[in-house]
CSV table of C-alpha atoms and ligand atoms in Angstrom, one decimal:
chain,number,residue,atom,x,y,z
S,382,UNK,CA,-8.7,18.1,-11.1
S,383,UNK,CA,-5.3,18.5,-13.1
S,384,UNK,CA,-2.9,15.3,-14.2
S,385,UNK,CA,0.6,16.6,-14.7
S,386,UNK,CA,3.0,14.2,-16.1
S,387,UNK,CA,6.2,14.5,-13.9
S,388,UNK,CA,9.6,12.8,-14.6
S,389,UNK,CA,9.8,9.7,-11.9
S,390,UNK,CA,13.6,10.5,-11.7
S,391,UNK,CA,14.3,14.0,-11.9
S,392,UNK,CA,11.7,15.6,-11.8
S,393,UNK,CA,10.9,19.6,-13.1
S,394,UNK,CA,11.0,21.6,-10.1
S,395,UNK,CA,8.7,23.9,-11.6
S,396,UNK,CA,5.8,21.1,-11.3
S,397,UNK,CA,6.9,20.3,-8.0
S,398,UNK,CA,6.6,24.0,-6.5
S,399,UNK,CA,2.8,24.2,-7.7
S,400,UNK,CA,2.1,20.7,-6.1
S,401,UNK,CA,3.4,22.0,-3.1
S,402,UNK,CA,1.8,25.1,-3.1
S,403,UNK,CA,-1.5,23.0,-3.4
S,404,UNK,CA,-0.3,21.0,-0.5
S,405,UNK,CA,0.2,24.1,1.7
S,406,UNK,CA,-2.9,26.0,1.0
S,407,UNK,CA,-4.5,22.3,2.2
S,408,UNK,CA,-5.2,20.9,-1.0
S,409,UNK,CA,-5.0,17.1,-1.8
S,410,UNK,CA,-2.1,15.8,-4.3
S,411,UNK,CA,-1.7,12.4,-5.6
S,412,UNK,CA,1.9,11.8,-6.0
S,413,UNK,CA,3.9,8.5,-6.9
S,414,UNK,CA,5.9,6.6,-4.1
S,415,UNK,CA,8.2,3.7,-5.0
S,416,UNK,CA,5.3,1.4,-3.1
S,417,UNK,CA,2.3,3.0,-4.8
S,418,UNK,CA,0.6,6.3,-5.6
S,419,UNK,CA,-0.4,8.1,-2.3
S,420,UNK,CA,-3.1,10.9,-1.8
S,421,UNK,CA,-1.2,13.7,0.7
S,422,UNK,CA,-2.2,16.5,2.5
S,423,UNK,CA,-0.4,18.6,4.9
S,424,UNK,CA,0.1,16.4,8.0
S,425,UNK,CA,-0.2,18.9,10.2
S,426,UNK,CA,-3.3,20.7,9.0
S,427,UNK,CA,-6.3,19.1,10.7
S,428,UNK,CA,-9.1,20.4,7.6
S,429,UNK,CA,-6.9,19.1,4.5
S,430,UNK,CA,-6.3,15.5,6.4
S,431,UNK,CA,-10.1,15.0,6.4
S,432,UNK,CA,-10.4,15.6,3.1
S,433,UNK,CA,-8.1,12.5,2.2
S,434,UNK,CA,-10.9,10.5,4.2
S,435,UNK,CA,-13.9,11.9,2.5
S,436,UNK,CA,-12.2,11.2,-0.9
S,437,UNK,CA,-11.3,7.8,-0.2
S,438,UNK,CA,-14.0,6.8,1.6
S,439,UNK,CA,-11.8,5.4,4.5
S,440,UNK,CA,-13.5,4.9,7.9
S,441,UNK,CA,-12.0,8.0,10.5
S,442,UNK,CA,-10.4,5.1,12.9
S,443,UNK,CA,-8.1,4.2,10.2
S,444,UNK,CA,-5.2,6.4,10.7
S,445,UNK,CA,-2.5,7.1,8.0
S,446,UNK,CA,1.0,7.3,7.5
S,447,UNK,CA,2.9,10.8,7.4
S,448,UNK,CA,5.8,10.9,5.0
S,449,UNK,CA,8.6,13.1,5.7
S,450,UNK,CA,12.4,13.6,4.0
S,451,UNK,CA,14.9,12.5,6.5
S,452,UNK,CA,15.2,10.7,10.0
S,453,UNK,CA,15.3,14.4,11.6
S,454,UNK,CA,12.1,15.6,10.6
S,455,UNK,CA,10.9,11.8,11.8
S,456,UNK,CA,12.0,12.6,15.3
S,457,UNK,CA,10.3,15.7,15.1
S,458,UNK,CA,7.0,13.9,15.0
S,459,UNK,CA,7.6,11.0,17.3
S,460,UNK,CA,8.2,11.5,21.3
S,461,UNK,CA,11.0,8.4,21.4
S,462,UNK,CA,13.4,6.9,18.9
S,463,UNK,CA,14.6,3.7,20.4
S,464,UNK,CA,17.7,2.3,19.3
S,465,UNK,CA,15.5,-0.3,16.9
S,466,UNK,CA,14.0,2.6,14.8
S,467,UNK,CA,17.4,4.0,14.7
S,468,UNK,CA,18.7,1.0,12.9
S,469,UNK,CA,16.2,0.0,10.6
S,470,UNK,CA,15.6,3.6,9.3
S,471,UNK,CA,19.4,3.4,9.0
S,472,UNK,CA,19.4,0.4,7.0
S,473,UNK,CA,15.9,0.8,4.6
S,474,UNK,CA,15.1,4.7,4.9
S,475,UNK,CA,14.3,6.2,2.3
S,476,UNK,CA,12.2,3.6,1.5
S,477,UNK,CA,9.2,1.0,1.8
S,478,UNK,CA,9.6,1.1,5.3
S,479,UNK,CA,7.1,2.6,7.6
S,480,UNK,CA,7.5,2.9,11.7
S,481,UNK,CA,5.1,3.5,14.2
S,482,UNK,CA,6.5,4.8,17.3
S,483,UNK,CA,4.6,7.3,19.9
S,484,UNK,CA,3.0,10.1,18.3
S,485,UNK,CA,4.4,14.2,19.1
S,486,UNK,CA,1.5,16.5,20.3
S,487,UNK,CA,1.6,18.6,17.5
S,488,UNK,CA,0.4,15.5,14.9
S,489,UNK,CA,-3.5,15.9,14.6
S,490,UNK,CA,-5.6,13.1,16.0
S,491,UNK,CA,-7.2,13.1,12.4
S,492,UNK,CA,-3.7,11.7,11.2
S,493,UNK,CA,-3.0,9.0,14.3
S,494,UNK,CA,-7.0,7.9,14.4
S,495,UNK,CA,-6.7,9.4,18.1
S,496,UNK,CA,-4.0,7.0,18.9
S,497,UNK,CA,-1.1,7.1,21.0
S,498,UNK,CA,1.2,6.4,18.2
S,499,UNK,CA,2.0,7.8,15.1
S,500,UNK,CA,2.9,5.9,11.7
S,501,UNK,CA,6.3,7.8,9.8
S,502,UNK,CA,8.0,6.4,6.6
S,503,UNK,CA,10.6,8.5,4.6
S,504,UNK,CA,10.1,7.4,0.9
S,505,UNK,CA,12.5,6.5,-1.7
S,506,UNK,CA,10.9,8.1,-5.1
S,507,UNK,CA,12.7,11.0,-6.5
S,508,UNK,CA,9.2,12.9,-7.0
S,509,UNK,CA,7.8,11.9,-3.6
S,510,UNK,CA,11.1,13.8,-2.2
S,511,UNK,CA,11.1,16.3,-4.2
S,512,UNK,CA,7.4,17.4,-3.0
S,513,UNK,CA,8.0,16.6,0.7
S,514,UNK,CA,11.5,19.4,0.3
S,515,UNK,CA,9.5,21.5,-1.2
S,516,UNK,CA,6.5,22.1,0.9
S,517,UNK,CA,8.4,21.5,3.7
S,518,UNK,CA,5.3,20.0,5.8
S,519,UNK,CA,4.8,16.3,6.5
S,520,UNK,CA,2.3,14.7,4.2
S,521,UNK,CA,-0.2,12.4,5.5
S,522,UNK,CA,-0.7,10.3,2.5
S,523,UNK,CA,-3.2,6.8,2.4
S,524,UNK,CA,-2.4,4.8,-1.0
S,525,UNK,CA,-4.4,6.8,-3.9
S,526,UNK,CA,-7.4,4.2,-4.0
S,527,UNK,CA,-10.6,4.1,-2.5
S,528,UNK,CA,-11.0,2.0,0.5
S,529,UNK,CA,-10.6,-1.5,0.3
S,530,UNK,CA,-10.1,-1.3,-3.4
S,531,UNK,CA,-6.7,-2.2,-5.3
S,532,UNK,CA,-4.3,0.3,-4.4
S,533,UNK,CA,-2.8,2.4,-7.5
S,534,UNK,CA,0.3,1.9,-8.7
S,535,UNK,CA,-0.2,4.2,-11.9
S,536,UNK,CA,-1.9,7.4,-12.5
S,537,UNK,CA,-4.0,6.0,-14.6
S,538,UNK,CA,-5.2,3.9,-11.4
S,539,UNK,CA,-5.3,6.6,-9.0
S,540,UNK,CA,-8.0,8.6,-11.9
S,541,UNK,CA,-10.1,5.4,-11.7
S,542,UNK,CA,-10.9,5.5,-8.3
S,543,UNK,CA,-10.5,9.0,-7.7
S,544,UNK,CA,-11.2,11.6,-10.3
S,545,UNK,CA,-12.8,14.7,-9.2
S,546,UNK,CA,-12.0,13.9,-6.0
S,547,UNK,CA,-8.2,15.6,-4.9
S,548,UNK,CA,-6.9,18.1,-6.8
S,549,UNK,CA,-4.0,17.2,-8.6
S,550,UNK,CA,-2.6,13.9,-10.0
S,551,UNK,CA,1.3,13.5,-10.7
S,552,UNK,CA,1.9,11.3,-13.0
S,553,UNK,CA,5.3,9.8,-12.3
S,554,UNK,CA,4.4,6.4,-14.9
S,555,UNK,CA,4.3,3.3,-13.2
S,556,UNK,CA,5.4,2.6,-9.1
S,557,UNK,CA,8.3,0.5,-8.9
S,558,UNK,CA,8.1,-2.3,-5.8
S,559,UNK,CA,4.3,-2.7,-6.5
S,560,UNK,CA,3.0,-3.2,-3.5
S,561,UNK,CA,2.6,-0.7,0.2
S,562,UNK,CA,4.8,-0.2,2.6
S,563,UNK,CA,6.3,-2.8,5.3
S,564,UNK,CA,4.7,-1.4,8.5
S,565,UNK,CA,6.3,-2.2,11.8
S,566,UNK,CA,5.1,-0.7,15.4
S,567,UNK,CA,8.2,0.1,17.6
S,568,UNK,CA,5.9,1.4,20.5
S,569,UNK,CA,5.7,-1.6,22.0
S,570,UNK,CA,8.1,-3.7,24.3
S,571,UNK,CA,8.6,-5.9,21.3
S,572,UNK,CA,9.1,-4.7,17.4
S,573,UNK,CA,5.9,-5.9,15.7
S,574,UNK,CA,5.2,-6.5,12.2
S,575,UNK,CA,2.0,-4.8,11.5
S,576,UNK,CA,1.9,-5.4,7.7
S,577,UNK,CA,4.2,-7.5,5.6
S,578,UNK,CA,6.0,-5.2,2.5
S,579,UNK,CA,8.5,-5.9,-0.2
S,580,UNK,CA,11.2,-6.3,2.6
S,581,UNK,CA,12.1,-10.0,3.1
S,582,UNK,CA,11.5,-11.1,6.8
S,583,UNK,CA,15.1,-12.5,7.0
S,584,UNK,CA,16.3,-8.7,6.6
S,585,UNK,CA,14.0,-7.0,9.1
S,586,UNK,CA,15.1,-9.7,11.7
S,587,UNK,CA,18.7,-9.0,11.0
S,588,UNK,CA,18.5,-5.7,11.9
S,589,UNK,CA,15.9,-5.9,15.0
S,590,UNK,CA,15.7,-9.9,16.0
S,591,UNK,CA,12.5,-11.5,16.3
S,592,UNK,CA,10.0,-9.8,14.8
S,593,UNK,CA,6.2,-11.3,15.6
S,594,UNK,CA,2.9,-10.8,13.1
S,595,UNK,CA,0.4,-8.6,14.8
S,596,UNK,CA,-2.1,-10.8,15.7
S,597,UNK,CA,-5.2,-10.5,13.5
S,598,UNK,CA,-8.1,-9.8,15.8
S,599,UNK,CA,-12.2,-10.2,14.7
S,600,UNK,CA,-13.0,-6.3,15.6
S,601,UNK,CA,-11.5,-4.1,13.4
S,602,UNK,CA,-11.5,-1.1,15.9
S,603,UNK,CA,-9.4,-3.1,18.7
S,604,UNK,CA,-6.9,-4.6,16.4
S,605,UNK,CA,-2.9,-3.1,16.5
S,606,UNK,CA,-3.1,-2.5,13.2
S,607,UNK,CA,-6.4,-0.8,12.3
S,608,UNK,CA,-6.3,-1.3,8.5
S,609,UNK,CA,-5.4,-4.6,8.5
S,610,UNK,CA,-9.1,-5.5,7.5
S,611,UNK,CA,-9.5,-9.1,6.3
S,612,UNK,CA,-10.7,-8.0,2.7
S,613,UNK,CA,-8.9,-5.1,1.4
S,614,UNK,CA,-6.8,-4.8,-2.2
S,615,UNK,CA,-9.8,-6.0,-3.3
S,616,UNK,CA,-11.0,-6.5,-6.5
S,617,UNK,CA,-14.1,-6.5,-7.9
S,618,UNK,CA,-14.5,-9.6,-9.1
S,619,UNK,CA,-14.2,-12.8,-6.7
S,620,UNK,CA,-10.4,-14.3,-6.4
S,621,UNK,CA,-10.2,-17.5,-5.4
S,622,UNK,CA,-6.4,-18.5,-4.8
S,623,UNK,CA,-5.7,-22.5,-5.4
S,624,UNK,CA,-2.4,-24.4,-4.1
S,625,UNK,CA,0.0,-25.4,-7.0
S,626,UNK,CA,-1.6,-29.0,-5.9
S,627,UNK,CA,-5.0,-28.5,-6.9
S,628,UNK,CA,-4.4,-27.5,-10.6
S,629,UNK,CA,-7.2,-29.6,-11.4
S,630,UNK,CA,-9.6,-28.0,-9.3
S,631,UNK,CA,-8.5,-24.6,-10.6
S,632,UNK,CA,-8.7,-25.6,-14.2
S,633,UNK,CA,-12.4,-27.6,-12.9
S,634,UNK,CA,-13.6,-24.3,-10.9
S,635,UNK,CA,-12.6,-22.3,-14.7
S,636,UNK,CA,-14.5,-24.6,-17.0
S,637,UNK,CA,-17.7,-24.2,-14.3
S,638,UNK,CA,-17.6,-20.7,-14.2
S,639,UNK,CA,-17.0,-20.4,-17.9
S,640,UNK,CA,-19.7,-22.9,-18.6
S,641,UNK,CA,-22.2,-20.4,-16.3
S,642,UNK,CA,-21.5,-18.0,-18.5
S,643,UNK,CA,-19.3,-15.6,-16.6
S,644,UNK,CA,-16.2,-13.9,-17.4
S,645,UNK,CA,-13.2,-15.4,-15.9
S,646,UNK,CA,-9.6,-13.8,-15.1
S,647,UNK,CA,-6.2,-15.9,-13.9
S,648,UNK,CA,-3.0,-14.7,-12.3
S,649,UNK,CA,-0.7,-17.4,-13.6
S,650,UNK,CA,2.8,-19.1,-12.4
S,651,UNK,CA,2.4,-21.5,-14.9
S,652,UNK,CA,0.1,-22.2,-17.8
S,653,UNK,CA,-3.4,-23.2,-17.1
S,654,UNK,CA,-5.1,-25.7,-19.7
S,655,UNK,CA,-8.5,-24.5,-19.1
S,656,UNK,CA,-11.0,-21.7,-21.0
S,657,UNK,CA,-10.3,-18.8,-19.0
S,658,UNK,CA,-10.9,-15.4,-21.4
S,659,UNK,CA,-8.0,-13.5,-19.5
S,660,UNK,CA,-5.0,-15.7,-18.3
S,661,UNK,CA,-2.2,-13.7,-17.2
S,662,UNK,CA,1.6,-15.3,-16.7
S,663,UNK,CA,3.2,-13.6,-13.8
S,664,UNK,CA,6.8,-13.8,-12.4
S,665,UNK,CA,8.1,-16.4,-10.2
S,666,UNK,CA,10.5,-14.1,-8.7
S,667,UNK,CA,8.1,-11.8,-6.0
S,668,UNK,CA,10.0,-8.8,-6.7
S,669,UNK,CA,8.4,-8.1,-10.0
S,670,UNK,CA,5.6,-10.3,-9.2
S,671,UNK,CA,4.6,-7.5,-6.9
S,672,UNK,CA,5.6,-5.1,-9.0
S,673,UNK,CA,3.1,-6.1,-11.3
S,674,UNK,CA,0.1,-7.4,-9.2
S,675,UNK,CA,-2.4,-4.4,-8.8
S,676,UNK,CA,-1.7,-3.6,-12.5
S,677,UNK,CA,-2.9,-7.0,-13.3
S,678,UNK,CA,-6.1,-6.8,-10.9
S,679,UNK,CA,-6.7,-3.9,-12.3
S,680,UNK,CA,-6.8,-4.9,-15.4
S,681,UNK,CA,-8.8,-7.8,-14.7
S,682,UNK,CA,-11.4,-5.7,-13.2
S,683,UNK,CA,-11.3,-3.7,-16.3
S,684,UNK,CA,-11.7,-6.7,-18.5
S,685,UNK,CA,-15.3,-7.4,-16.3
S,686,UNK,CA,-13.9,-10.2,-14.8
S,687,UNK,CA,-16.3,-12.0,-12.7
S,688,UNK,CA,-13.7,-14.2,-11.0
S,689,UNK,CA,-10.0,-14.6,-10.9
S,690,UNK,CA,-8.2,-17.8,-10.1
S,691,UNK,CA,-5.1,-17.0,-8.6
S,692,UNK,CA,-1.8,-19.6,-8.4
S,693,UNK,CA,-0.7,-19.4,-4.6
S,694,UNK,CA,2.6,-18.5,-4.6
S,695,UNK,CA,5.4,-19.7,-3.1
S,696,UNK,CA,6.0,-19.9,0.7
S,697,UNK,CA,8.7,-18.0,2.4
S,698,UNK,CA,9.5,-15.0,3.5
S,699,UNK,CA,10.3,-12.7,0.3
S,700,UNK,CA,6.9,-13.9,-0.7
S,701,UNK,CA,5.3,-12.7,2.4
S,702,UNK,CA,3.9,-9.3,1.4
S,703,UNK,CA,2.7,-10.9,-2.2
S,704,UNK,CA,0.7,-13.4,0.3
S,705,UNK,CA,-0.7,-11.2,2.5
S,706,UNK,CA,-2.0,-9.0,-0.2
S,707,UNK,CA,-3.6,-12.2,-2.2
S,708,UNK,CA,-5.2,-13.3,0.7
S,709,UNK,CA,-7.2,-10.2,1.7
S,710,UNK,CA,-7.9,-9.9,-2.0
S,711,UNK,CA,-9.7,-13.0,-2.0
S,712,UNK,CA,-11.5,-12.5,1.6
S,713,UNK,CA,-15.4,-12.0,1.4
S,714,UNK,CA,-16.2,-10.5,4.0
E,1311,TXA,O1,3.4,2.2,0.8
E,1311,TXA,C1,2.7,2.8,1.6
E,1311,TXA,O2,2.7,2.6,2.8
E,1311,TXA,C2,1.6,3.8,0.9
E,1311,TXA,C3,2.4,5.0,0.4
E,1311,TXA,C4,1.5,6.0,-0.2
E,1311,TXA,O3,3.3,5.5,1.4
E,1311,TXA,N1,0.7,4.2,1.9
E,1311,TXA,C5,-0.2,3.4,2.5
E,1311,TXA,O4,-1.1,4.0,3.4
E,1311,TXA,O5,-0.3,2.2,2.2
E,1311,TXA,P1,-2.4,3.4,3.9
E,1311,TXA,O6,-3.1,4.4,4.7
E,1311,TXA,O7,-3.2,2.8,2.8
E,1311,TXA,O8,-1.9,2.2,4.8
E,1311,TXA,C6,-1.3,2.6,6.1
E,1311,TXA,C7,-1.3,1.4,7.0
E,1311,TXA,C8,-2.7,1.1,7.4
E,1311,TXA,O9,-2.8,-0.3,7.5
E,1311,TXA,C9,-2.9,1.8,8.8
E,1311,TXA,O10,-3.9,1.2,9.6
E,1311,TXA,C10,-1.5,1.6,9.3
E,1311,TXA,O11,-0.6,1.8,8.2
E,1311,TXA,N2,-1.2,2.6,10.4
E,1311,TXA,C11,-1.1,4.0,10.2
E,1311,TXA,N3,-0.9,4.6,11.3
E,1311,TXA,C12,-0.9,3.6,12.3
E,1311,TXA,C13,-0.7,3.6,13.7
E,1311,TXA,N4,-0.5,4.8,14.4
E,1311,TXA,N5,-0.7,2.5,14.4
E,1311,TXA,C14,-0.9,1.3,13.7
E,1311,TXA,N6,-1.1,1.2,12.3
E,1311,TXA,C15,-1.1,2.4,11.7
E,1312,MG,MG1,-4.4,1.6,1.6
């Protein structure tokens, strides 16, 4: 396995040929989006699209998202393009946007889980681009972690979970929104929000109307949105997330686990007048709260933290993909 440091905003095309060339003779690259790192393969190419599964571990009904360069190599891949995909890939493509919408017959089931639909995002990131031009296939590309763990949002990251396991890393320094992709299905009557993003509610529902939450169903293999596991961006350690309220039971829970002798970890809005060994401050603002998240659990995790107490934040719709990611983080099960 090769890391190649890459410029995130203009990146050598030199680098970017050989990653392509990888990606064409069904190779696996890791390769920075604005969301997070994502491990690719040629969407099209039944062989290297397993490959992404074996190396993350993911479970085969899980299907994955195939990035392309522009709304006409979208169609290409989709049977339909209702007027609502038209207009929210006009307003957020490229971006953290990603649209399910019924699949072509020439996308592998490998990439759709065997599914009717296919999932399609065009990203923003100037390296992400540059590769997708270049090798001029789709790439199916799952965020560069193993599954259920924190997703990567630098190189570094992606190396943790994955060394050894695809064959080239580009190294594009740190993602800039932090978290994945918004995810909404258009193959439905109704426009359905699949997984909450960095994109604030209020400016999805300008653009499409009402816009419903998937509902979360117990059985993983029947749910809308098969990766919408209850624990996932998970951690090692145990994260417990505590209402600004209940300071006292936070800084009560941190002087326990302290006093059993365990190492304990805190994502912070505010200070916390307890003994925790690794108290981080985070923004109030959730664009660069989310930015920095998974670099913080991450950290944690490297620190040996045994539990993190986590400040809920804020409620509201800008705060809705930081939520959603907390609160799988902190599932058991
Ligand atoms: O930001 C992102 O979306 C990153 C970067 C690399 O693009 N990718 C990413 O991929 O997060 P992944 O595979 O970790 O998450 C894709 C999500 C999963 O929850 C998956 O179940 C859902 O999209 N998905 C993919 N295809 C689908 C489909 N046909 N129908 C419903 N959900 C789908
Ligand atoms: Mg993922």
């Amino acid at each position: 396995m090769e890391i190649v440091r890459i410029d995130p905003l203009e990146p050598d095309p030199a680098v970017v040929r050989r990653a392509a060339e990888v990606l064409r003779g069904g190779g696996l690259v890791a390769f920075p989006t604005e969301t997070v790192y994502g491990v690719g393969a040629n969407a099209l190419d039944a062989v290297a699209v397993r490959r992404i599964f074996e190396a993350k571990g993911r479970p085969s009904f899980n299907p994955l998202i195939a990035h392309v360069p522009d709304v006409e190599r979208a169609m290409r891949l989709t049977t339909s393009w209702p007027d609502s995909a038209a207009r929210l890939a006009e307003r957020f493509w490229p971006g953290p946007l990603t649209l399910v919408l019924p699949r072509a017959p020439e996308v592998p089931d490998e990439v759709t889980a065997g599914r009717g639909t296919v999932a399609l995002r065009v990203p923003a990131h100037a390296v992400a681009r540059a590769l997708l031009q270049s090798a001029g296939i789709p790439l199916a590309a799952p965020s560069a972690n193993r599954y259920t763990e924190v997703s990567a949002t630098t190189a570094a990251h992606v190396v943790k979970g994955l060394a050894g396991r695809v064959d080239l890393v580009l190294d594009g320094g740190p993602t800039s929104v932090g978290i994945e992709s918004t995810v909404v299905d258009l193959s439905g009557d109704q426009p359905l929000l699949l997984r909450p993003g960095s994109i604030a509610l209020s400016d999805l529902r300008e653009v499409v109307g009402p816009l419903p939450r998937a509902a979360e169903m117990e059985d993983e293999t029947a749910r809308p949105s098969p990766g919408m596991v209850r624990r996932h961006y998970s951690p090692r350690a145990r994260l417990r997330v505590f209402q600004r309220s209940d300071r006292s039971a936070m800084a009560e829970a941190a002087r326990a686990a302290v006093e059993r002798g365990a190492r304990v970890g805190a994502l912070l809005l505010e200070p916390l007048n307890a003994p925790v060994q690794h108290a981080m401050q985070l923004p109030a603002d959730p664009e660069p709260y989310a930015r920095l998240l998974y670099s913080a659990l991450h950290e944690l995790d490297d620190a040996g933290c045994d539990l993190i107490l986590v400040d809920a934040v804020p409620e509201g719709g800008e705060w809705l993909g930081v939520r959603d990611r907390l609160s799988r983080a902190a599932h058991q099960d």
